[in-house]
Coordinates of C-alpha atoms in Angstrom, one line a residue:
Chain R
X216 CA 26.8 -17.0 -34.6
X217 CA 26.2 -18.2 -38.0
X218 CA 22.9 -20.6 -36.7
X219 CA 20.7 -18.0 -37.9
X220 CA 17.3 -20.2 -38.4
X221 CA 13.7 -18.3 -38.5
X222 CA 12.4 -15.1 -36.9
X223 CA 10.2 -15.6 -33.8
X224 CA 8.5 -13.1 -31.5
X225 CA 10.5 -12.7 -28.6
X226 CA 7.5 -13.9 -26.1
X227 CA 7.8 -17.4 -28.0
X228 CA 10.9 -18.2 -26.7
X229 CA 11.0 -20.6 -23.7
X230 CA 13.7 -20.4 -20.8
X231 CA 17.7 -21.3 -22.1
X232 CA 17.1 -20.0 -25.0
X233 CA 18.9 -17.4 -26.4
X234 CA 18.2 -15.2 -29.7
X235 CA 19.0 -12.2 -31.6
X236 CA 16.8 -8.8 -32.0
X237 CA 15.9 -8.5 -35.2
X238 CA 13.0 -5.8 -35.0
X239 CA 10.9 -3.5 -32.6
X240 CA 7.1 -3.4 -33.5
X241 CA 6.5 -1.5 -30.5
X242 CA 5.9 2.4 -30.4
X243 CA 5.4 5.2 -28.4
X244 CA 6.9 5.2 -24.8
X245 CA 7.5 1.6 -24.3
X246 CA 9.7 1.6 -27.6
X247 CA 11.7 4.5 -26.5
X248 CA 12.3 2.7 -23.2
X249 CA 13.4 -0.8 -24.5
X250 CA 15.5 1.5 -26.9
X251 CA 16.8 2.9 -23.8
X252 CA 17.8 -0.3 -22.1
X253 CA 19.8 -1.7 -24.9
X254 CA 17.4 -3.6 -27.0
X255 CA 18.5 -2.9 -30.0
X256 CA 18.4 -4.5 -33.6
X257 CA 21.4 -6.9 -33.5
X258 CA 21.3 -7.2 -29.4
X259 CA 21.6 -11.1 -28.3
X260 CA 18.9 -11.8 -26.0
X261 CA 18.8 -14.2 -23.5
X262 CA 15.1 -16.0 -22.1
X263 CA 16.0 -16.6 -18.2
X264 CA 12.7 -17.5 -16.7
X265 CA 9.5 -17.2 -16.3
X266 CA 7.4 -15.5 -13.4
X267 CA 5.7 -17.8 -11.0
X268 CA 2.4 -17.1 -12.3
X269 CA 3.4 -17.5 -16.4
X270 CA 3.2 -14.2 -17.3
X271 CA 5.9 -11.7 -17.1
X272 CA 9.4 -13.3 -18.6
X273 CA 12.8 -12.2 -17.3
X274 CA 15.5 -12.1 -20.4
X275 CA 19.4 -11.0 -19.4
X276 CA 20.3 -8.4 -21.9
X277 CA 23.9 -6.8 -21.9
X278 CA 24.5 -8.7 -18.5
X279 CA 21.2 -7.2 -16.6
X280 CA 17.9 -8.9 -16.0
X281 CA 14.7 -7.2 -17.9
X282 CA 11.0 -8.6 -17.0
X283 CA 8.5 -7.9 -20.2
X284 CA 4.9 -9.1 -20.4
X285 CA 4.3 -11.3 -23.2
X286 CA 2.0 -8.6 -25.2
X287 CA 5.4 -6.5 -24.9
X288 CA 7.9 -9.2 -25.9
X289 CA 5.2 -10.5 -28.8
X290 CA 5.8 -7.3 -30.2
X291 CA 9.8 -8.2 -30.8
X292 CA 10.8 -10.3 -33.6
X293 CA 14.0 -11.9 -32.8
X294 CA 16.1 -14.6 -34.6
X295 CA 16.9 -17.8 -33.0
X296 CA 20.6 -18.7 -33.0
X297 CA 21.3 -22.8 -32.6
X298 CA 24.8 -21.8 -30.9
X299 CA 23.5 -19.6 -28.7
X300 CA 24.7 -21.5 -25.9
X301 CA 28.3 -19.6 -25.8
X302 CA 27.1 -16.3 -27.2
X303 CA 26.0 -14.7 -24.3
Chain H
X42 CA 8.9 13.0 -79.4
X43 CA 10.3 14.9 -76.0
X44 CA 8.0 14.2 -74.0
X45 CA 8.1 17.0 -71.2
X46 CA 10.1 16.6 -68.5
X47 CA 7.5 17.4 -65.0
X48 CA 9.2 20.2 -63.5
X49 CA 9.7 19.2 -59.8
X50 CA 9.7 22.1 -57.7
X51 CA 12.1 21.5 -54.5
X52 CA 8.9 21.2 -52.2
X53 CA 7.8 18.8 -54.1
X54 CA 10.4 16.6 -54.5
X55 CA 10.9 17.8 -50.2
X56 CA 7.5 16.2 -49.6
X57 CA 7.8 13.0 -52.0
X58 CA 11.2 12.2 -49.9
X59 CA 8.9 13.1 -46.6
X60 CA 6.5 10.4 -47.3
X61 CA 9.2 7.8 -47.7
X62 CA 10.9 8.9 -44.2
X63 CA 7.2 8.1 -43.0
X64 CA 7.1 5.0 -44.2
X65 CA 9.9 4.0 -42.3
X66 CA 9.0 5.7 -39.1
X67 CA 11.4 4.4 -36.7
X68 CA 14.2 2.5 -38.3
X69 CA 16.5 5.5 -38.5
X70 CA 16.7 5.9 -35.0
X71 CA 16.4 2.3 -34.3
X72 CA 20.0 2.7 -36.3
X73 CA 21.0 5.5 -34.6
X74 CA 20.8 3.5 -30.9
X75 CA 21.8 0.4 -32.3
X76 CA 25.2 2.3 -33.5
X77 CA 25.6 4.2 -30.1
X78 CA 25.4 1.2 -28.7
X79 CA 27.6 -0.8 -30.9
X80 CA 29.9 1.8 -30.1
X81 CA 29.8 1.6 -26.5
X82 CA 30.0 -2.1 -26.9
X83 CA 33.6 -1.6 -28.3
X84 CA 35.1 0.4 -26.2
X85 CA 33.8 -1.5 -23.1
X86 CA 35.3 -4.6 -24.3
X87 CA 38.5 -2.9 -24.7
X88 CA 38.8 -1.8 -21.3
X89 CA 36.7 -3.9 -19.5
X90 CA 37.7 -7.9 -18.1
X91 CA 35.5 -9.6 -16.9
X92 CA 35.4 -12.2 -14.4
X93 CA 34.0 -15.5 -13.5
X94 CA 30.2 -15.1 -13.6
X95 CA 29.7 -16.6 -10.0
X96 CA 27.6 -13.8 -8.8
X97 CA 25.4 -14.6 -11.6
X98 CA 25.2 -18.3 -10.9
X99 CA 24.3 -17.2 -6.9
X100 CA 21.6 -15.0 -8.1
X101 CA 20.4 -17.5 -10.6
X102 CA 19.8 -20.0 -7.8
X103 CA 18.5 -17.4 -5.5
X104 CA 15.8 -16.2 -8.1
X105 CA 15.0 -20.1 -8.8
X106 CA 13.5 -20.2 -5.6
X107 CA 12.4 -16.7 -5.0
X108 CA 10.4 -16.9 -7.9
X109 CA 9.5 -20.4 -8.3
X110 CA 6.1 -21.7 -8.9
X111 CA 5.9 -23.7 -5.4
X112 CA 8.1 -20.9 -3.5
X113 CA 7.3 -18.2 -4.7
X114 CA 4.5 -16.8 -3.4
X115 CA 4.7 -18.9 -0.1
X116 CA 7.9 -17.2 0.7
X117 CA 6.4 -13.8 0.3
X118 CA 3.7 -14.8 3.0
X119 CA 6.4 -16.2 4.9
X120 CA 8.5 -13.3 5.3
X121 CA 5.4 -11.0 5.6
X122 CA 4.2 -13.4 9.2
X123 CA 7.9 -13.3 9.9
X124 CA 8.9 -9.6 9.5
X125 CA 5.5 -8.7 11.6
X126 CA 6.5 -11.9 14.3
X127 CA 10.0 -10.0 15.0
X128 CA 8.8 -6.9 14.9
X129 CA 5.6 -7.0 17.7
X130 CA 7.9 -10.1 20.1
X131 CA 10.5 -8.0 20.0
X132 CA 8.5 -4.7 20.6
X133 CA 6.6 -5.8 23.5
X134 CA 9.6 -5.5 26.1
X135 CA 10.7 -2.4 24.9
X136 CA 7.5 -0.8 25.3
X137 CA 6.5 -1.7 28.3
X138 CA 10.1 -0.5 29.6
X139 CA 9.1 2.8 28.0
X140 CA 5.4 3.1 29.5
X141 CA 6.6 2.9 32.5
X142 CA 9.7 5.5 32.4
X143 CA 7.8 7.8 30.8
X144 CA 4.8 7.6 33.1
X145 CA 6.8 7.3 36.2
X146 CA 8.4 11.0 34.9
X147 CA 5.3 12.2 34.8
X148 CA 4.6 11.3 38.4
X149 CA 8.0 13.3 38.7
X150 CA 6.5 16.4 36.6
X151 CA 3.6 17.0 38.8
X152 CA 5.7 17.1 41.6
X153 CA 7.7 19.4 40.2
X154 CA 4.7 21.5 38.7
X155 CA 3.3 21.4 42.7
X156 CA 6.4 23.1 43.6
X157 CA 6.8 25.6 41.7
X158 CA 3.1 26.5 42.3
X159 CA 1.8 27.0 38.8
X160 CA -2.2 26.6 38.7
X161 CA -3.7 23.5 38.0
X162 CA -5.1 23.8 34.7
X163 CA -1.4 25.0 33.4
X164 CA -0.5 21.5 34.9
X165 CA -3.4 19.7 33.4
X166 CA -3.1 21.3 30.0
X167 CA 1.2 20.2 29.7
X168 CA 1.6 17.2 32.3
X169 CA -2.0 15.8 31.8
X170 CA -2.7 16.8 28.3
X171 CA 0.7 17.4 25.9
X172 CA 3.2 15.4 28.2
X173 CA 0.8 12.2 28.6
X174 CA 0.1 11.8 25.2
X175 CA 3.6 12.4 23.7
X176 CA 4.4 9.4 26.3
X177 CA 1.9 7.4 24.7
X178 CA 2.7 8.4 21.2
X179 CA 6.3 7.1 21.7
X180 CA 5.8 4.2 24.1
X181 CA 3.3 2.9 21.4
X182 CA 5.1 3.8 18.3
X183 CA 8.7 3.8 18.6
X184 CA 9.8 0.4 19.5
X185 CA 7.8 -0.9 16.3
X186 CA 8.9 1.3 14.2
X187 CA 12.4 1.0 15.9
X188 CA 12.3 -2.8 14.5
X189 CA 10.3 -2.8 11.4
X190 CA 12.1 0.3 9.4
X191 CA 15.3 -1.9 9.6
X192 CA 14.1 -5.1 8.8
X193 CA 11.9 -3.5 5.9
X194 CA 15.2 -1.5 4.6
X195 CA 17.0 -4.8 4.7
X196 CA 14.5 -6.4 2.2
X197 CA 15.1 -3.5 -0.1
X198 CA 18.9 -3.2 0.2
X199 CA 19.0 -6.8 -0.8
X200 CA 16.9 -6.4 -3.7
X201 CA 14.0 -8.9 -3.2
X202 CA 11.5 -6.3 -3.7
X203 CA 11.9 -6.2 -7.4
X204 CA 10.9 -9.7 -7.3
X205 CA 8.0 -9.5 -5.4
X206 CA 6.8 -7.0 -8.3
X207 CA 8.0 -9.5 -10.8
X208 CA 5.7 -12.4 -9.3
X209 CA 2.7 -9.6 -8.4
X210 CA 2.6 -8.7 -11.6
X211 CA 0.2 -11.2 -13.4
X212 CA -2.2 -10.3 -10.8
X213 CA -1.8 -6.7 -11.2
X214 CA -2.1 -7.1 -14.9
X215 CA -5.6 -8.7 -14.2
X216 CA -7.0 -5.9 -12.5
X217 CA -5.9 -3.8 -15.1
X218 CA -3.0 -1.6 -13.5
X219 CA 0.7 -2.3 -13.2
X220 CA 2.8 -4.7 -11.4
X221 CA 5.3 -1.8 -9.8
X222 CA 2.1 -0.8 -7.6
X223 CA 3.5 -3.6 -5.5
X224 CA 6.3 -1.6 -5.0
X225 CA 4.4 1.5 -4.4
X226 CA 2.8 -0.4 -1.9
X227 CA 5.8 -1.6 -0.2
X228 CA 6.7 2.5 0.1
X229 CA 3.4 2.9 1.7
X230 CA 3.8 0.0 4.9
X231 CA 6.6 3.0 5.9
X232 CA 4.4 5.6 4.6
X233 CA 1.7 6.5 2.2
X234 CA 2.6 9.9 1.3
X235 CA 6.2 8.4 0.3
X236 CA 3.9 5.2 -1.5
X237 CA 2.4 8.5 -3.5
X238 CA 5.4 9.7 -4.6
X239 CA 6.8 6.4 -5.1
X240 CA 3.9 6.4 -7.4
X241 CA 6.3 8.3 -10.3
X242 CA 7.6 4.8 -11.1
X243 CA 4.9 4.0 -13.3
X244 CA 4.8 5.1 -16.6
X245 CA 1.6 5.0 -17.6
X246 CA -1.0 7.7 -16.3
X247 CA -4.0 5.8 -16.1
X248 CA -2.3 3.4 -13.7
X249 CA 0.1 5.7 -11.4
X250 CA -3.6 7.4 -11.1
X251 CA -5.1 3.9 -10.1
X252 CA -1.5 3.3 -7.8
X253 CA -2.1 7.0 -5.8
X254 CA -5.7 6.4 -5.2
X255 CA -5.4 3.1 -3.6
X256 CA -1.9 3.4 -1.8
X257 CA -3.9 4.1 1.8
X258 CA -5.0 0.1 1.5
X259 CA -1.8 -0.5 2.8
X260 CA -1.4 0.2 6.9
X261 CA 1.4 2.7 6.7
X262 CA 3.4 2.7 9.9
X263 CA 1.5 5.4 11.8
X264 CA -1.1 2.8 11.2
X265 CA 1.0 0.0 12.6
X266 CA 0.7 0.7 16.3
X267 CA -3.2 0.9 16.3
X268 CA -3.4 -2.3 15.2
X269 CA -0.4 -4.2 17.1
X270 CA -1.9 -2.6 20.2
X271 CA -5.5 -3.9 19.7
X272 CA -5.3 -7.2 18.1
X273 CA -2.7 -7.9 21.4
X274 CA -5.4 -6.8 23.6
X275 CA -8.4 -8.7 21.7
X276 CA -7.3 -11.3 19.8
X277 CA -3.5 -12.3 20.7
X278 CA -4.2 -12.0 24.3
X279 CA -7.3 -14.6 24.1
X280 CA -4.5 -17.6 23.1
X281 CA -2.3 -17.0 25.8
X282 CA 0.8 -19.5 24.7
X283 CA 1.2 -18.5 21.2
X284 CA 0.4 -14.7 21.7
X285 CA 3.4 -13.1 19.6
X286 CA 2.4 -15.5 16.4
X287 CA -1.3 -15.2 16.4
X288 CA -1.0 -11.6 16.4
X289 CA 1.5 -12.2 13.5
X290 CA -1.2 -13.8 11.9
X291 CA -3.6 -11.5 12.7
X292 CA -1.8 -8.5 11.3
X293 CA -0.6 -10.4 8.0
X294 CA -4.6 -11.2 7.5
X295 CA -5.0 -7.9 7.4
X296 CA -2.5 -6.7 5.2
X297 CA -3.6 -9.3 2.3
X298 CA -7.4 -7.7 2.8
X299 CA -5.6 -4.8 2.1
X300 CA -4.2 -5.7 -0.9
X301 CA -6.9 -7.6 -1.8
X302 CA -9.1 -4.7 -1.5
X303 CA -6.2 -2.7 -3.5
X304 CA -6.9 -5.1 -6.5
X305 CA -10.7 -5.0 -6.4
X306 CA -10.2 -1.4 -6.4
X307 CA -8.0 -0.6 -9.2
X308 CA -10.1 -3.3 -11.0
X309 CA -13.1 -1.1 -10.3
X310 CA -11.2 1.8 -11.4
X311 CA -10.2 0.3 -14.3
X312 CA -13.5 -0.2 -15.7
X313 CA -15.1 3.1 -14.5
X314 CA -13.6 6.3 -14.0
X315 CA -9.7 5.8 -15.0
X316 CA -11.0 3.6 -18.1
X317 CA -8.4 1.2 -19.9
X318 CA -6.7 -1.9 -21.2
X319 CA -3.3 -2.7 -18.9
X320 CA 0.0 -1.0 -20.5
X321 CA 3.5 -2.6 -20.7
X322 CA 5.6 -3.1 -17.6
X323 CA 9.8 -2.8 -17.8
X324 CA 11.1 -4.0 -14.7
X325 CA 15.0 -4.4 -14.0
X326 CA 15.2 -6.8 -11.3
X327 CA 18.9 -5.7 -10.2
X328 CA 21.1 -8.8 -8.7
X329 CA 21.3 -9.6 -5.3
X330 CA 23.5 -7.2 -2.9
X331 CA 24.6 -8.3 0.5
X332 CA 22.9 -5.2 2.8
X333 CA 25.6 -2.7 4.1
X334 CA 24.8 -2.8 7.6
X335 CA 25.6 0.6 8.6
X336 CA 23.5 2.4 5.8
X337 CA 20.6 0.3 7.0
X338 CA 20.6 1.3 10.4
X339 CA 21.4 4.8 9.3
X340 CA 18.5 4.9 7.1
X341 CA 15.7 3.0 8.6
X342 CA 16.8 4.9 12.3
X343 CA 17.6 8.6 11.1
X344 CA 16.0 8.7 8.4
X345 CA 12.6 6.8 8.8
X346 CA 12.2 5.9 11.8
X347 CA 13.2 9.4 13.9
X348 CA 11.5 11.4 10.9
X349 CA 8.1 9.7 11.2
X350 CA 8.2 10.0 14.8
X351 CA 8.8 13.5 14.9
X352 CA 6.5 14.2 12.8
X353 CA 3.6 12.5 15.0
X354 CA 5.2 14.2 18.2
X355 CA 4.3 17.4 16.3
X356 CA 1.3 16.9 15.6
X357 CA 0.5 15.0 18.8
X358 CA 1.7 17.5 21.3
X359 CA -0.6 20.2 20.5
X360 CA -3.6 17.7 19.7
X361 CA -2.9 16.2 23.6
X362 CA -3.2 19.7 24.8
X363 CA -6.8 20.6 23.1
X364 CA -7.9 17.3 23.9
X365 CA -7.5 17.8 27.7
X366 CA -9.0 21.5 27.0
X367 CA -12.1 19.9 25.6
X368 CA -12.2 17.2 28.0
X369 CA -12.6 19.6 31.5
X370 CA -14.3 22.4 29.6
X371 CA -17.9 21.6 31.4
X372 CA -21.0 23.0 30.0
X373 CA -23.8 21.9 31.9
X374 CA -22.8 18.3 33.5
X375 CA -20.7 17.4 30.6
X376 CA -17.3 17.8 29.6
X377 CA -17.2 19.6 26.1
X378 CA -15.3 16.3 24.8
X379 CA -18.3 14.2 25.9
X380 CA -20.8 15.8 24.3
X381 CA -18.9 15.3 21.1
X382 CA -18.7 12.1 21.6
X383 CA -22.2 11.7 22.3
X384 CA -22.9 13.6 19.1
X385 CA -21.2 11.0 17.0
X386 CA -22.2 8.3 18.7
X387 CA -25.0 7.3 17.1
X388 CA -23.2 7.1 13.9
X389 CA -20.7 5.7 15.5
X390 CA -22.8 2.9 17.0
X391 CA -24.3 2.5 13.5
X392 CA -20.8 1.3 11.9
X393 CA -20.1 -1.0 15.7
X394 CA -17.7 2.0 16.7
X395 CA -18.7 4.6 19.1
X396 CA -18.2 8.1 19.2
X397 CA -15.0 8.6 20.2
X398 CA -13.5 5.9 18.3
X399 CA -14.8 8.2 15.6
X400 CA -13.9 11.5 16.6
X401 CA -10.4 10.2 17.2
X402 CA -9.9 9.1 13.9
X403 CA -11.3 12.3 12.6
X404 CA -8.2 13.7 14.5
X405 CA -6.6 11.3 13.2
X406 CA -7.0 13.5 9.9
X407 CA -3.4 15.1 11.2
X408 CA -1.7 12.1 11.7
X409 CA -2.6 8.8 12.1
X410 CA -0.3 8.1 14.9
X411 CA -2.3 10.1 17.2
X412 CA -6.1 7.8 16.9
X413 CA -5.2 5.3 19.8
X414 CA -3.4 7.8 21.9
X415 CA -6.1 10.3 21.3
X416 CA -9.0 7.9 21.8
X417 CA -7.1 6.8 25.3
X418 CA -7.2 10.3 26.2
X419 CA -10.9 10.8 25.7
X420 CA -11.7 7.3 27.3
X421 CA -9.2 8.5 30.5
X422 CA -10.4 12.0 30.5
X423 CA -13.1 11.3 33.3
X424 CA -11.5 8.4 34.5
X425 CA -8.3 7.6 36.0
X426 CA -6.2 4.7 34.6
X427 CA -4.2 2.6 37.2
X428 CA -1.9 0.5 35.6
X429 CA -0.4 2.0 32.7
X430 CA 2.2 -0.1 31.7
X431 CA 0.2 -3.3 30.8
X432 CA -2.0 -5.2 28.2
X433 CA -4.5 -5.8 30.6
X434 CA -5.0 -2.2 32.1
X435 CA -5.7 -1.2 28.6
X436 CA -7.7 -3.9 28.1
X437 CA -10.0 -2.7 31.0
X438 CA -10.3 1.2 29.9
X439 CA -11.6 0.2 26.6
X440 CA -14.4 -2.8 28.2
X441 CA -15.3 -0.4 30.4
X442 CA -16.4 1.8 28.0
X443 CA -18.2 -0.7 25.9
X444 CA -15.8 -2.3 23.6
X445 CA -16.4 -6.0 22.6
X446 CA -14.5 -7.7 20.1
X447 CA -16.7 -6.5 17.1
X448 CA -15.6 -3.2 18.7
X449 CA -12.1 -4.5 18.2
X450 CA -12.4 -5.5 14.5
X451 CA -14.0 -2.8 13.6
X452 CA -11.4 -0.5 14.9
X453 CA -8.5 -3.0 13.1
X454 CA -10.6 -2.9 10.0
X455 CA -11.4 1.2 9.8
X456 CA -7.7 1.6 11.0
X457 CA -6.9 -0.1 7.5
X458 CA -9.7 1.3 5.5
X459 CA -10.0 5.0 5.9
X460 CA -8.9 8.5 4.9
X461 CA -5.2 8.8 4.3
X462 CA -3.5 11.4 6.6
X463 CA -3.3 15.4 5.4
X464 CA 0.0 14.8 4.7
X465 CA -0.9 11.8 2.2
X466 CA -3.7 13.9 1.0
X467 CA -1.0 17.3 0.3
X468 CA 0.9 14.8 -1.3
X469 CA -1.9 13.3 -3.3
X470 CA -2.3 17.1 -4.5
X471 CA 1.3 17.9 -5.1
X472 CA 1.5 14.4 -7.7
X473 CA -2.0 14.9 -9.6
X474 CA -2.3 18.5 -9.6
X475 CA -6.2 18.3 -9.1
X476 CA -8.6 18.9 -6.2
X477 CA -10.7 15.9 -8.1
X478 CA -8.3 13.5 -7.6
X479 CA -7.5 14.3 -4.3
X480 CA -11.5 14.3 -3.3
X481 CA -11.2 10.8 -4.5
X482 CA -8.5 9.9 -2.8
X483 CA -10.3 10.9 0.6
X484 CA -13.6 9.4 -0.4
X485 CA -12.9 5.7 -2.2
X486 CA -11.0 4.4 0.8
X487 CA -13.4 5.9 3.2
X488 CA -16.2 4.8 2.0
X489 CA -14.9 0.9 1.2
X490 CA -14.0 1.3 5.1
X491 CA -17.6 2.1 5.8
X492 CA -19.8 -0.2 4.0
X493 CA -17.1 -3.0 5.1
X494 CA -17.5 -2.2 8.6
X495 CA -21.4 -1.5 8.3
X496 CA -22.0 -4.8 6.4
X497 CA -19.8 -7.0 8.9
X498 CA -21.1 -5.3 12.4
X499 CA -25.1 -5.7 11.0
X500 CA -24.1 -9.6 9.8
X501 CA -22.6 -9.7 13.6
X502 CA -25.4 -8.0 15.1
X503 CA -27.8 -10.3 12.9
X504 CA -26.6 -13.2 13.5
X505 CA -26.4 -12.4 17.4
X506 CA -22.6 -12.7 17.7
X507 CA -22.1 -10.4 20.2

């Protein structure tokens, strides 16, 4: 886990990829919510795919699969781990 | 030189501390979650093993095609044409089966009535009136229903709807509303006061609002029958071979107007009266479960499919009975149910319905499983219907009293753009808390119906079609 590179917005990531939250710029509702579902500073994060259309991304977080739209996951810095591979 | 210490009150020193807390708005309880679940994280892998991830790699590939770029939406209209396929092929028997028990009993009932002596307007009202159209109302409806609740509660036991609101979503987000409408709308094919409640899935106000308004755009099942029943007799029937597909076709057709006419409207919505910029959208798409068998036929028998139809035998019974009052009260020449039909007529005629197409869809008010059976009624009323039990007989009630195949796509198309039911309506109240809302709820879809069925039957009429 010691890859620790740059810090990206979540919605950058492409499918395989697999990163670390670092912060949530979000607020209100939607911030309590992605609170709620385990997305928390330190959570590894992985990008599964996208939806047929582009838009809203699937990530596997603590072993369940979570669709965000891009303007969401922009919204979440993350850190991009090289090793990822194995972490999650 | 002492300079003077500023005496800090302990409000002050209260508020200076306040501004910094501000300043950092949400990273103490960002902390506090992140340590919960660091916690929880311990202790499950203590106690937890976990195994191979093969599940994972099934639903992996699953979801590669499910929601692939080539598959994806394909499959969706593939499963749609197939669900409806199974559903009228395999309710066509069945009904017939039914029509003809049913109707046969009522042979029975008269006889019976005849013996005991009871006067013949007791008999007309119950036998004629309650009994014949609680025959219909089940012949027409149960055997669809009987297929399609099953199949539908398959689909979500095996949790493919999720996806379908994962791959809808991008469209949604263009018309401004959310992408769990889809889902909403999925709880609406079995019924739309359920698709209303189903409506508390979205977060956001502005778009459940936008999701409750237009959740009548889908056919609900009560809806179902109408148009099986005429798009067999008009449009189905005309291919002979290939019957059971083409009507497939036809119905699917009209379930993606529906839903196209669901995005033009929240679109519409979105720029007028519910005002806004699309919110966020969280949506767990849970992995795949193999269906338990028994809870599906449990659910989709007892609890759908026997629920729905009692509630239209309810309402049907006692709408039968009036309807045969009306229909042999005589003032002057005409039956009282005539001259209402002759009353609406003209605007009837204007929209390439007639007058008792509309009248039974004003009934329909109650229930929507009651607007063929009812309109039947009104057509048999004066006249006497010999063969009960097929296509074709009903085919010549409705010709006989002027119907054409504009007729028949107007009906189709009013069947799917009208006034939800009362229930749907209650329930509309029950979710927004406001007469407004449920005013607008009545008169969005019914007025799309209208100008859609106006501007097609004059472009018919125009163009000398028919």
């Amino acid at each position: 886990m010691k890859g620790a590179e740059r810090i990206d917005a979540l919605a950058d990531l492409s499918p395989g990829s697999v990163c670390q939250i670092v912060s949530l710029e979000l607020s209100g509702l939607l911030r309590r919510r992605i609170l709620d579902l385990g997305i928390v500073p330190g959570t590894l994060i992985r990008c599964i795919r996208r939806g047929p259309s582009g838009d809203p991304t699937a990530y596997l977080v603590r072993e369940t699969l979570i669709a965000l739209r891009s303007e969401d996951a922009a919204q979440i810095s993350v850190r991009t781990l090289l090793n990822g591979e194995e972490c999650i | 030189m002492c300079a003077m210490m500023p005496t800090r009150s302990l409000s002050e020193v209260w508020s200076e501390a306040e501004i910094v807390r501000r300043s950092y708005p949400n990273s103490f309880s960002d902390q506090m979650v992140a340590d919960i679940y660091g916690n929880v994280e311990q202790i499950t892998n203590n106690v937890l093993t976990k195994q191979g991830s093969k599940r994972y790699l099934f639903d992996q590939k699953l979801d590669d095609l499910v929601t692939s770029k080539r598959f994806g939406y394909p499959l969706m209209l593939l499963l749609l044409v197939i669900v409806f396929w199974i559903t009228m092929a395999g309710a066509n028997v069945p009904s017939r089966l039914l029509a003809s028990g049913l109707f046969a009993f009522q042979d029975q009932l008269t006889l019976w009535f005849q013996w005991i002596g009871t006067p013949s307007w007791v008999h007309g009202v119950l036998v004629l009136g309650v009994y014949r159209t609680l025959a219909w109302v089940i012949a027409v409806m149960l055997p669809p229903m009987a297929i399609f609740f099953p199949l539908f509660t398959l689909l979500e036991d095996s949790g493919y709807l999720p996806r379908i609101a994962f791959n809808l979503d991008h469209i949604f987000k263009k018309a401004k509303a959310c992408g769990k409408q889809s889902l909403t709308m999925c709880m609406g094919f079995g019924c739309n006061a359920a698709g209303v409640t189903a409506c508390r899935i979205i977060d956001s106000p502005r778009e459940r609002l936008i999701a409750i308004l237009t959740n009548s755009f889908v056919p609900c099942n009560g809806r179902f029958p109408t148009l099986i029943v005429v798009s067999s007799i008009f449009i189905g029937g005309a291919v002979a071979p290939y019957t059971g597909l083409v009507n497939a076709l036809v119905i699917s057709g009209l379930i993606l107007l529906g839903i196209a006419t669901t995005l033009l409207i929240s679109w519409l919505l979105s720029l007028t009266i519910l005002k806004g910029e699309p919110s966020s959208l969280v949506l767990e798409l849970p992995s795949y479960r193999r269906p338990q068998l028994g809870s599906v036929i449990y659910r989709s028998i007892l609890d759908r499919t026997l629920f729905v139809l009692r509630r239209a035998v309810l309402i049907a019974a006692p709408a039968g009975g009036v309807i045969w009052i009306l229909g042999n009260i005589y003032i002057g020449q005409q039956s009282l149910l005539t001259s209402l039909g002759q009353a609406l007529n003209p605007f009837g005629q204007l929209f390439g319905l007639d007058g008792f197409i509309l009248m039974a869809f004003i009934l329909g008010l109650a229930a929507n499983e009651i607007v063929l059976p009812i309109l039947l009624m009104s057509y048999l009323s004066t006249g006497y219907l010999q063969d009960f039990t097929s296509l074709e007989g009903l085919r010549s009630v409705l010709v006989s009293n002027g119907w054409t195949w504009l007729t028949a796509i107007n009906m189709m198309l009013f069947s799917l753009l009208h006034w939800p039911c009362s229930t749907t309506l209650l329930t509309t109240y029950k979710e927004t808390g406001s007469k407004k809302w449920v005013l607008l709820s009545f008169l969005i879809p019914t007025m799309t119906g209208l100008s859609v069925i106006f501007i097609f039957t004059q472009c018919v009429r125009f163009l000398g079609l028919v």
